[in-house]
């Protein structure tokens, strides 16, 4: 997917009374008039971390928003040492996720007159789009806590405290650091008092998937006078004056900001001040943004699917990381829950995410695209190429998110055109167009060994591609489909050396012209043709259209097998489909690109709807059920991927087979765990025989594909 070495398919209301919240389906007429309060507990955000380490794939789903690099959860019943606060925070040590505490800012209440500490019971908790809440009732006192992000780096927390009789309470906050197990990261965090609360400072650290420049800081700020004491890993902040409460709630507010350096803190200072001095206004602004998200995402979506649409939006926004490090533009990572997927940006993922995100936030979608093209190679053999993955850190500084051995399939033009359809921003087209042209030229120059206009997956001259097998592996990563049978050595698969006009090595190609790659390129060419026409570049538009036509003809004639009624890769130089490796999901991509004839599309449709082939319990695994190497739980050879259902849904509908497309969509939604029923996150992949979510939850391209499928299909 997206990481070397395993890249398969690589690749938002004012405060609402908590007691009245319901997770019920919005009413039949709700639609775009529904508010975030109508979508309670779409995703389960309860649970406290057991250790500082995120784990390979954390089961927790913290709330993150606004591109924050930190997030918070809710205490579950039994998380007694987290009661009174929000769990975490989860935070990014630049490129990797960690947990800072079980619950860093726990509210503690004590009766000023009797000295009695009010032991908080298990709370009533709820998660809403853009905010999380909890309510405690003890000894006639009610404490209502609410957290939302009001700026990229800052969470605003409000505490409304009331009582059945007039009371005076002493209020304090306490927390304890949860340190990593190993050095040097174990010693990276330290507590410091501030005039407004407490801060966590970082030491310069590199090791064990923990990076810090020594400038990072978590700052908890209170607007009223407080005193803080520190004892090792623990602190207590106490409000100097007792709080007088009655049946009318008294409100306390504070902010928790996580920043990487002084520049971010200076830029965030105004937002922090606004949150502390005008919390209602700050909350309204955040809630209105989420209202816009929901309005757009649920427009024209059937009532039974609206919660799923909101779940997809929450997933994508939760994986949004703002600018930081060498990233000038915010992007969307694959999954905040996964150690490796939480800090990298892959083009295969990003362009799918941009298409899904354009449904509810075109501006965020544009940022996702800019995030990729900021790191486009501009010189040398690889000029125009998009790296396989980029991250927070520069590769020269040492990073786990950098790979120049390969790229990912050409989907950028498709993504840019889909974003344009959402807001008609021609300036964005003009900005990105030259970069799209450069990427297109790179593909033609570096991945067409025999210069016939038909492309191959391959590898760069990166030193790590130091053997034919290394180049083969990189080429498989480039496809996003990893170790499918068509990329196994044997049965004639070889690596070809690509050279420029002077005979210099510029990269490698497999000796097979892949049906998915060329279908994606055909779709990309047509998008480029539309973009060029919109910008008044008629000659370029005609050229891109002609290139798309050329690929369509090659796909229809050389990659089609009449006997099996399906598309396959073609062995270079033979013009014959590689039927011996068996069918794969890549053979349906010509429908997505519009390259198939109507008759061919109908036969592919038969394979996709056949229960013995691709129409499994959760449909469209990489290999069909009757393939000898099919394994329903395998990462690459049997798990079902929602993004592939999205491609097929788009393709079938374009050929007038919308009813069949709906059958596959409905089966995915009904049978994949937690999509229509329950509060599970959206998973990366699903066991195609059982529907069990696998590998990691809170997965972006799955959410993007689902959101895209929920919209009315658009035809050019």
XYZ file of C-alpha atoms in Angstrom:
716
model
C 0.000 0.000 0.000
C 1.833 3.028 1.140
C 4.869 2.157 3.093
C 8.038 0.491 2.089
C 7.867 -2.417 2.290
C 4.069 -2.980 2.375
C 2.074 -0.596 0.183
C -1.147 -2.377 -0.782
C -3.398 -0.175 -2.854
C -0.170 1.846 -2.452
C -1.719 3.105 -1.002
C -18.490 19.703 11.532
C -23.904 23.863 17.302
C -23.975 25.558 20.272
C -23.666 23.617 23.504
C -26.408 21.007 23.692
C -27.635 19.543 26.965
C -25.861 16.246 27.374
C -28.794 14.551 28.992
C -30.904 15.031 25.844
C -28.282 13.713 23.438
C -29.229 10.676 21.428
C -27.382 8.512 18.981
C -30.597 7.860 17.046
C -30.729 8.189 13.298
C -31.651 11.750 12.243
C -35.282 12.164 11.326
C -36.431 11.454 7.795
C -36.577 15.148 6.982
C -33.370 16.170 8.722
C -30.901 16.078 5.856
C -28.848 19.225 5.595
C -30.873 20.899 8.392
C -29.491 18.472 10.961
C -26.916 19.780 13.438
C -23.890 18.056 14.915
C -26.062 17.236 17.934
C -28.052 14.890 15.693
C -24.977 12.730 15.225
C -23.973 11.621 18.684
C -21.454 8.819 19.151
C -20.916 8.037 15.498
C -17.395 6.969 16.478
C -16.524 5.511 19.878
C -13.934 7.879 21.390
C -13.815 6.292 24.832
C -10.778 4.728 26.427
C -7.568 5.753 28.138
C -4.115 4.737 26.886
C -2.291 2.053 28.817
C 1.171 3.231 27.787
C 2.917 6.113 26.092
C 3.529 4.008 23.028
C 0.733 4.287 20.465
C 1.156 0.676 19.469
C 1.249 -0.591 15.909
C -2.481 0.060 15.471
C -4.097 1.725 18.485
C -7.691 0.799 19.269
C -8.379 4.337 20.547
C -9.991 7.045 18.386
C -9.156 10.450 19.893
C -10.817 13.643 18.666
C -8.447 15.784 16.602
C -9.515 18.751 14.468
C -8.354 21.870 12.626
C -5.191 20.104 11.543
C -4.080 19.603 15.136
C -1.124 17.427 15.968
C -2.775 16.304 19.210
C -6.142 14.911 20.239
C -8.272 13.733 23.172
C -10.616 10.928 24.099
C -13.260 10.168 26.698
C -12.850 8.016 29.820
C -14.637 4.718 29.607
C -16.438 3.181 32.557
C -13.704 1.840 34.809
C -11.024 4.355 33.773
C -11.204 5.757 37.317
C -7.791 7.437 37.160
C -9.007 9.413 34.139
C -12.326 10.612 35.561
C -12.626 14.384 35.562
C -10.622 14.883 32.384
C -10.288 13.999 28.757
C -8.014 11.094 28.054
C -4.583 11.659 26.569
C -3.551 13.730 24.888
C -2.488 11.730 21.885
C 0.221 13.733 20.136
C 2.657 13.584 17.265
C 6.357 13.480 18.038
C 6.831 15.032 14.605
C 6.282 11.912 12.485
C 5.035 9.329 14.981
C 2.084 9.145 17.424
C 2.402 8.855 21.222
C 0.273 9.345 24.334
C 1.315 11.932 26.919
C -0.906 10.908 29.825
C -3.849 8.801 30.859
C -5.670 12.102 31.446
C -3.531 15.207 31.722
C -6.013 17.809 33.074
C -8.326 16.148 35.574
C -10.752 18.431 37.410
C -10.936 17.846 41.183
C -13.608 19.426 43.381
C -13.611 19.911 47.167
C -16.266 21.522 49.335
C -14.651 24.653 50.820
C -16.790 24.575 53.965
C -16.583 20.879 54.867
C -13.275 19.954 53.230
C -14.917 16.955 51.604
C -13.443 15.835 48.297
C -16.114 15.013 45.745
C -15.151 11.634 44.299
C -16.358 11.656 40.730
C -18.342 8.622 39.572
C -18.347 7.179 36.066
C -19.458 9.926 33.679
C -22.020 10.065 30.931
C -19.983 10.691 27.817
C -20.765 11.630 24.249
C -18.874 12.364 21.088
C -20.303 14.756 18.516
C -18.807 15.998 15.270
C -16.126 18.415 16.421
C -16.570 18.099 20.183
C -16.624 15.622 23.058
C -18.559 15.940 26.319
C -18.879 14.294 29.708
C -21.168 14.828 32.690
C -20.655 13.903 36.361
C -23.193 14.150 39.182
C -22.050 13.705 42.786
C -23.348 14.961 46.156
C -25.784 17.426 44.547
C -23.080 18.852 42.240
C -23.103 18.504 38.450
C -19.934 18.929 36.387
C -20.255 19.203 32.610
C -17.066 19.163 30.569
C -16.781 19.937 26.873
C -13.766 20.006 24.550
C -13.445 21.268 20.991
C -10.612 22.616 18.875
C -10.855 26.352 18.172
C -7.562 26.673 16.255
C -5.023 24.363 14.670
C -2.926 23.957 17.809
C -5.504 24.677 20.536
C -8.293 22.797 22.271
C -10.777 24.831 24.338
C -12.203 23.095 27.390
C -15.229 24.390 29.298
C -16.420 23.199 32.698
C -19.966 24.137 33.731
C -20.505 23.436 37.450
C -23.876 23.689 39.217
C -25.448 22.466 42.461
C -28.857 21.882 43.933
C -27.957 24.319 46.747
C -25.501 27.212 46.948
C -21.974 25.889 47.467
C -18.362 27.029 47.507
C -15.869 24.687 45.915
C -12.107 24.523 45.724
C -11.147 23.613 42.153
C -7.910 22.042 41.025
C -6.531 20.233 38.024
C -4.037 17.396 38.166
C -2.196 15.158 35.776
C 0.761 12.860 35.392
C 3.099 12.256 32.485
C 3.167 8.828 30.930
C 6.716 8.360 29.709
C 7.955 6.094 26.917
C 9.650 2.926 28.068
C 12.993 3.392 26.342
C 15.662 6.063 26.329
C 16.293 8.632 24.962
C 12.602 9.351 24.416
C 11.801 8.388 28.017
C 13.611 11.514 29.218
C 12.276 13.756 26.455
C 9.304 15.172 28.388
C 9.386 17.380 31.479
C 6.876 19.433 33.478
C 7.296 23.176 34.087
C 5.180 25.722 35.946
C 3.894 28.730 34.067
C 2.134 31.839 35.281
C -1.121 30.546 33.848
C -0.917 26.801 34.539
C 1.498 24.080 33.503
C 3.549 23.166 30.464
C 5.206 20.067 29.079
C 8.577 20.852 27.544
C 10.551 18.572 25.249
C 14.252 17.863 25.016
C 15.940 17.456 21.648
C 15.458 13.764 20.898
C 15.848 11.290 18.084
C 15.272 7.622 18.595
C 12.662 4.919 18.772
C 10.205 6.679 16.438
C 10.383 9.794 18.617
C 11.612 13.054 17.134
C 11.767 16.402 18.946
C 13.758 19.555 18.263
C 13.593 20.652 21.890
C 11.177 23.470 21.042
C 7.923 21.505 21.318
C 5.498 22.384 24.098
C 2.092 21.472 25.479
C 0.722 24.531 27.307
C -2.308 24.464 29.603
C -3.497 28.019 30.206
C -6.118 29.269 32.693
C -7.488 32.845 32.546
C -8.013 33.190 36.337
C -5.211 33.228 38.948
C -3.868 29.724 39.667
C -0.930 28.160 41.481
C 0.920 25.073 40.237
C 3.087 22.580 42.094
C 5.154 19.853 40.423
C 6.302 16.576 41.932
C 8.291 14.521 39.434
C 5.962 13.372 36.682
C 2.867 14.806 38.388
C 1.466 18.300 38.844
C -1.451 20.041 40.577
C -2.827 23.411 39.491
C -5.192 25.084 41.981
C -7.559 27.984 41.452
C -6.667 30.602 44.061
C -10.240 31.664 44.796
C -13.042 29.258 45.674
C -15.794 28.972 43.095
C -19.313 29.894 44.210
C -21.935 27.763 42.492
C -25.713 27.510 42.512
C -28.433 25.993 40.376
C -27.250 28.285 37.586
C -23.976 26.872 36.231
C -20.712 28.658 36.831
C -18.217 28.275 34.011
C -14.484 27.675 34.001
C -12.465 27.598 30.789
C -8.925 26.693 29.840
C -6.951 25.953 26.708
C -4.503 23.193 25.855
C -2.139 24.033 23.005
C 0.440 21.744 21.418
C 3.003 23.543 19.279
C 6.319 22.659 17.704
C 8.113 26.007 18.006
C 7.953 29.685 19.032
C 6.661 30.768 15.626
C 3.604 28.569 15.988
C 3.012 29.810 19.525
C 3.202 33.436 18.398
C 0.834 32.788 15.504
C -1.601 30.969 17.815
C -1.569 33.577 20.620
C -4.546 35.547 19.321
C -6.684 32.431 18.935
C -5.799 31.320 22.467
C -6.710 34.742 23.861
C -10.036 34.719 22.019
C -10.841 31.227 23.308
C -10.136 32.276 26.909
C -11.869 35.670 26.837
C -14.740 34.878 24.450
C -15.222 31.124 24.700
C -18.822 31.176 23.472
C -17.833 33.040 20.322
C -14.897 30.704 19.713
C -17.139 27.682 20.197
C -19.771 29.058 17.827
C -17.179 29.567 15.114
C -15.990 25.984 15.451
C -19.532 24.621 15.522
C -20.552 26.610 12.437
C -17.671 25.086 10.543
C -18.856 21.610 11.472
C -22.401 22.587 10.523
C -21.114 23.461 7.054
C -19.314 20.149 6.820
C -22.475 18.224 7.719
C -24.705 20.270 5.429
C -22.526 19.504 2.450
C -21.739 15.890 3.283
C -25.365 14.843 3.918
C -27.006 16.821 1.125
C -29.097 14.444 -0.974
C -27.865 11.457 1.091
C -30.610 9.051 2.124
C -31.511 9.107 5.846
C -30.174 5.609 6.497
C -26.743 6.616 5.195
C -26.301 10.046 6.811
C -24.542 8.790 9.918
C -22.094 6.968 7.686
C -21.455 10.187 5.735
C -20.741 11.993 9.002
C -18.490 9.164 10.148
C -16.500 9.553 6.954
C -16.167 13.313 7.502
C -15.065 12.809 11.118
C -12.486 10.291 9.950
C -10.969 12.567 7.332
C -10.908 15.614 9.628
C -9.395 13.529 12.428
C -6.533 12.591 10.120
C -5.959 16.185 8.972
C -2.569 17.469 10.086
C -1.807 21.151 9.507
C 1.474 22.668 8.323
C 4.550 21.725 10.295
C 8.173 20.908 9.781
C 8.976 20.915 6.087
C 5.258 20.771 5.202
C 3.938 24.229 4.259
C 0.458 22.878 3.550
C -1.797 20.730 5.654
C -2.587 17.243 4.455
C -4.491 14.135 5.458
C -2.589 11.115 6.721
C -3.897 7.580 6.231
C -4.667 6.931 9.932
C -3.914 8.625 13.233
C -4.314 5.237 14.879
C -1.377 3.560 13.189
C 2.244 4.025 14.179
C 3.499 4.421 10.635
C 0.407 5.791 8.850
C -0.038 8.721 11.277
C 2.808 10.848 9.946
C 3.208 10.249 6.214
C 1.567 11.545 3.079
C 1.339 9.269 0.037
C 0.036 10.528 -3.346
C -2.051 7.352 -3.847
C -3.858 8.118 -0.585
C -3.834 11.913 -0.836
C -5.580 12.221 -4.190
C -8.371 9.848 -3.142
C -8.658 11.773 0.137
C -8.822 15.069 -1.769
C -11.734 13.820 -3.875
C -13.655 12.694 -0.791
C -12.810 15.846 1.164
C -13.951 18.097 -1.701
C -17.501 16.978 -0.875
C -17.515 18.982 2.380
C -14.426 21.241 2.289
C -12.929 22.162 -1.085
C -10.323 24.337 0.626
C -9.017 21.433 2.678
C -9.017 19.277 -0.450
C -6.840 21.861 -2.213
C -4.433 21.856 0.710
C -4.142 18.086 0.411
C -3.140 18.461 -3.239
C -0.692 21.288 -2.498
C 0.845 19.155 0.236
C 1.838 16.645 -2.429
C 3.037 18.982 -5.149
C 5.171 21.020 -2.751
C 7.563 18.074 -2.807
C 7.459 17.332 -6.522
C 10.930 16.722 -7.923
C 12.001 19.714 -10.031
C 15.322 18.663 -11.538
C 17.316 15.694 -12.736
C 16.118 12.368 -14.076
C 13.078 12.368 -11.840
C 11.858 15.929 -12.588
C 8.056 15.924 -12.306
C 7.862 12.824 -10.139
C 5.921 12.780 -6.883
C 7.819 10.890 -4.154
C 6.169 7.758 -2.822
C 5.842 9.374 0.614
C 6.821 12.586 2.401
C 6.721 13.506 6.093
C 7.351 16.227 8.670
C 11.106 15.906 8.566
C 13.591 16.381 5.782
C 15.177 13.100 4.685
C 18.573 14.700 5.304
C 17.661 14.940 9.007
C 16.653 11.305 9.226
C 13.060 10.272 8.780
C 10.819 7.244 8.572
C 8.623 8.850 5.902
C 10.698 9.270 2.804
C 10.883 6.997 -0.216
C 12.260 7.956 -3.589
C 12.392 4.421 -4.972
C 8.998 4.758 -6.675
C 5.873 6.894 -6.929
C 2.154 5.985 -6.981
C -0.438 5.754 -9.805
C -1.373 8.957 -11.675
C -4.550 10.220 -10.014
C -3.641 13.900 -9.506
C -5.485 15.260 -12.551
C -8.636 13.361 -11.589
C -8.447 14.777 -8.064
C -7.875 18.372 -9.210
C -10.803 18.204 -11.646
C -13.123 16.751 -9.000
C -12.158 19.573 -6.616
C -12.826 22.111 -9.373
C -16.295 20.673 -9.852
C -17.013 21.399 -6.190
C -16.248 25.152 -6.264
C -15.226 26.191 -9.829
C -11.990 27.808 -8.647
C -10.082 28.485 -11.888
C -7.198 30.077 -9.984
C -6.539 26.707 -8.376
C -6.506 25.058 -11.787
C -4.003 27.622 -13.077
C -1.815 27.124 -10.008
C -1.627 23.352 -10.234
C -1.766 22.847 -14.006
C 1.989 23.215 -14.701
C 2.732 20.722 -11.939
C 0.247 18.258 -13.410
C 1.889 18.627 -16.818
C 5.323 17.992 -15.299
C 4.122 14.830 -13.578
C 2.493 13.647 -16.799
C 5.727 14.198 -18.715
C 7.662 12.247 -16.094
C 5.456 9.207 -16.600
C 5.943 9.282 -20.362
C 9.689 9.778 -20.070
C 10.481 7.356 -17.259
C 7.874 4.608 -17.440
C 7.489 3.771 -21.130
C 10.354 1.458 -21.945
C 9.436 0.702 -25.549
C 8.089 4.216 -26.323
C 4.700 2.982 -27.519
C 2.693 5.350 -25.302
C 1.669 2.541 -22.955
C 3.132 2.663 -19.436
C 4.751 0.203 -17.072
C 5.221 0.234 -13.324
C 8.847 0.585 -12.365
C 11.519 2.020 -10.120
C 13.931 4.946 -9.939
C 17.705 4.965 -9.878
C 17.638 5.397 -6.110
C 20.602 3.495 -4.647
C 18.223 1.157 -2.830
C 17.042 -0.172 -6.187
C 20.352 -1.984 -6.520
C 19.144 -5.238 -8.059
C 16.444 -6.498 -10.348
C 14.551 -7.891 -7.351
C 14.780 -4.553 -5.518
C 13.473 -2.789 -8.617
C 10.672 -5.370 -8.929
C 9.619 -4.762 -5.322
C 9.641 -0.986 -5.836
C 7.557 -1.399 -8.983
C 4.995 -3.454 -7.061
C 4.886 -0.715 -4.405
C 4.374 1.809 -7.199
C 1.199 0.019 -8.231
C -0.183 0.231 -4.709
C -0.945 -3.480 -4.961
C 2.249 -4.910 -3.523
C 2.720 -8.633 -3.801
C -0.149 -9.703 -6.027
C 0.697 -12.668 -8.302
C 1.205 -10.430 -11.338
C 4.290 -8.979 -9.648
C 5.941 -12.301 -8.823
C 9.089 -13.259 -10.636
C 8.469 -16.221 -12.887
C 6.224 -16.732 -15.872
C 8.262 -14.211 -17.835
C 8.344 -11.211 -15.471
C 11.570 -9.277 -15.954
C 13.033 -5.860 -15.178
C 14.007 -3.555 -18.033
C 16.563 -0.747 -17.824
C 15.248 2.606 -19.092
C 17.733 5.008 -20.684
C 17.665 8.539 -22.062
C 18.757 9.591 -25.558
C 22.382 9.625 -24.442
C 22.232 6.110 -23.092
C 22.157 7.138 -19.425
C 20.169 4.996 -17.014
C 17.060 6.894 -15.829
C 15.117 4.114 -14.152
C 13.553 0.695 -14.492
C 10.329 -0.787 -15.842
C 8.704 -4.165 -15.527
C 8.246 -5.855 -18.853
C 4.482 -5.677 -18.522
C 2.057 -2.902 -19.371
C -0.419 -2.802 -16.516
C -4.117 -2.345 -17.138
C -4.774 -0.326 -13.978
C -1.835 2.025 -14.561
C -2.848 2.801 -18.118
C -6.518 3.137 -17.181
C -5.620 5.594 -14.426
C -3.454 7.455 -16.931
C -6.317 7.559 -19.452
C -8.611 9.046 -16.780
C -5.836 11.453 -15.790
C -5.330 12.495 -19.431
C -9.022 13.307 -19.843
C -8.944 15.357 -16.649
C -5.902 17.232 -17.953
C -7.750 17.830 -21.217
C -10.669 19.373 -19.323
C -8.361 21.484 -17.159
C -6.421 22.723 -20.194
C -9.662 23.595 -21.999
C -10.937 25.488 -18.943
C -7.699 27.483 -18.969
C -7.951 28.232 -22.699
C -5.141 25.883 -23.705
C -6.969 24.257 -26.599
C -4.000 22.619 -28.311
C -2.868 21.005 -25.076
C -6.413 19.870 -24.407
C -6.586 18.141 -27.782
C -3.219 16.474 -27.177
C -4.254 15.078 -23.802
C -7.522 13.850 -25.267
C -5.682 12.111 -28.090
C -3.365 10.401 -25.600
C -6.397 9.193 -23.655
C -7.919 7.831 -26.859
C -4.672 6.008 -27.651
C -4.631 4.324 -24.259
C -8.313 3.421 -24.548
C -7.622 1.654 -27.833
C -4.662 -0.267 -26.409
C -6.641 -1.261 -23.306
C -9.631 -2.452 -25.342
C -7.596 -4.448 -27.830
C -4.429 -5.747 -26.171
C -5.499 -6.054 -22.527
C -8.873 -7.703 -23.109
C -9.334 -11.458 -23.123
C -12.475 -12.454 -24.960
C -12.607 -15.979 -23.566
C -12.646 -14.978 -19.887
C -14.355 -11.626 -20.525
C -11.923 -9.606 -18.460
C -8.960 -7.194 -18.588
C -5.384 -8.138 -17.688
C -1.879 -6.729 -17.796
C -0.064 -7.306 -21.079
C 3.425 -8.711 -21.437
C 5.531 -6.055 -23.142
C 6.036 -6.732 -26.840
C 3.447 -9.471 -27.122
C 0.208 -7.510 -27.205
C -1.430 -10.375 -25.358
C -3.165 -10.325 -21.962
C -1.476 -12.197 -19.115
C -4.355 -14.533 -18.330
C -2.080 -17.089 -16.669
C -1.799 -15.047 -13.463
C -5.584 -15.048 -13.097
C -8.045 -12.232 -12.639
C -7.383 -9.330 -10.288
C -9.358 -6.286 -9.206
C -7.139 -4.181 -11.475
C -9.182 -5.517 -14.401
C -12.200 -3.392 -13.479
C -10.306 -0.055 -13.660
C -11.034 0.381 -17.424
C -14.636 1.031 -16.376
C -13.469 3.802 -14.029
C -11.477 5.347 -16.866
C -14.177 4.849 -19.502
C -11.771 2.834 -21.622
C -13.919 -0.300 -22.023
C -16.537 -0.828 -24.691
C -20.136 -1.286 -23.534
C -19.874 -5.003 -24.241
C -16.635 -5.337 -22.287
C -18.087 -3.361 -19.366
C -21.049 -5.727 -19.248
C -18.770 -8.758 -18.992
C -16.620 -7.152 -16.286
C -19.853 -6.391 -14.478
C -20.668 -10.116 -14.559
C -17.350 -10.947 -12.857
C -17.803 -8.247 -10.235
C -21.291 -9.525 -9.355
C -20.404 -13.222 -9.423
C -20.395 -14.659 -5.838
C -17.670 -17.100 -6.836
C -15.451 -14.285 -8.086
C -15.462 -10.725 -6.734
C -18.925 -10.514 -5.135
C -17.798 -11.808 -1.751
C -19.497 -11.018 1.595
C -17.654 -7.696 1.503
C -17.179 -7.204 -2.216
C -14.214 -6.648 -4.484
C -11.146 -8.199 -2.884
C -7.870 -7.923 -4.833
C -8.156 -11.536 -6.015
C -11.437 -13.274 -6.802
C -12.755 -16.003 -4.542
C -11.991 -18.701 -7.110
C -8.342 -17.679 -7.480
C -6.015 -20.329 -5.994
C -4.195 -17.711 -3.922
C -7.298 -15.961 -2.563
C -7.188 -15.521 1.232
C -10.090 -13.456 2.665
C -7.999 -12.050 5.535
C -4.756 -11.539 3.627
C -3.395 -8.012 3.466
C -2.954 -8.117 -0.283
C -4.657 -11.225 -1.615
C -8.162 -11.250 -0.171
C -9.098 -8.321 2.040
C -11.746 -6.003 0.590
C -10.860 -2.346 0.203
C -13.583 0.371 0.099
C -11.588 2.526 -2.307
C -11.797 -0.223 -4.921
C -15.581 -0.416 -4.494
C -15.617 3.354 -5.083
C -13.689 3.013 -8.340
C -16.018 0.216 -9.482
C -19.116 2.169 -8.368
C -18.040 5.152 -10.479
C -17.217 2.966 -13.456
C -20.380 0.884 -13.452
C -22.576 3.956 -13.120
C -20.819 5.641 -16.039
C -21.739 2.656 -18.243
C -25.410 2.835 -17.297
C -25.055 0.056 -14.755
C -25.975 2.171 -11.742
C -28.258 -0.505 -10.336
C -25.373 -2.952 -10.197
C -23.133 -0.286 -8.706
C -25.712 0.253 -5.982
C -25.783 -3.481 -5.218
C -22.049 -3.504 -4.518
C -22.209 -0.287 -2.516
C -25.116 -1.539 -0.416
C -23.335 -4.823 0.250
C -20.197 -3.032 1.408
C -22.182 -0.718 3.681
C -24.281 -3.530 5.148
C -21.624 -6.188 5.665
C -18.464 -4.297 6.606
C -18.325 -4.071 10.407
C -19.438 -0.758 11.856
C -20.279 1.172 8.709
C -24.060 1.362 9.052
C -24.390 -0.147 12.505
C -22.374 0.602 15.592
C -19.695 3.084 16.535
C -16.618 1.357 15.175
C -14.209 3.426 13.135
C -13.899 3.023 9.389
C -11.215 0.433 8.761
C -8.457 0.227 6.203
C -9.676 -3.107 4.926
C -12.255 -5.772 5.681
C -12.128 -9.544 5.732
C -13.991 -10.258 2.513
C -15.591 -13.414 3.984
C -16.645 -12.112 7.409
C -16.684 -8.287 7.214
C -14.308 -7.901 10.150
C -12.330 -4.671 10.049
C -8.603 -5.265 9.858
C -5.179 -3.663 10.156
C -6.099 -0.163 11.363
C -9.202 1.923 11.993
C -9.911 5.601 11.267
C -8.679 5.094 7.739
C -8.785 8.007 5.308
C -9.007 6.520 1.837
C -11.789 4.188 2.951
C -13.666 7.197 4.363
C -13.023 9.196 1.193
C -14.267 6.407 -1.059
C -17.382 5.937 1.051
C -18.146 9.662 1.050
C -17.644 9.820 -2.696
C -20.051 6.903 -3.229
C -22.715 8.575 -1.098
C -22.939 11.529 -3.475
C -25.018 11.653 -6.632
C -22.809 10.459 -9.491
C -21.692 13.304 -11.726
C -21.050 12.817 -15.437
C -19.046 15.161 -17.618
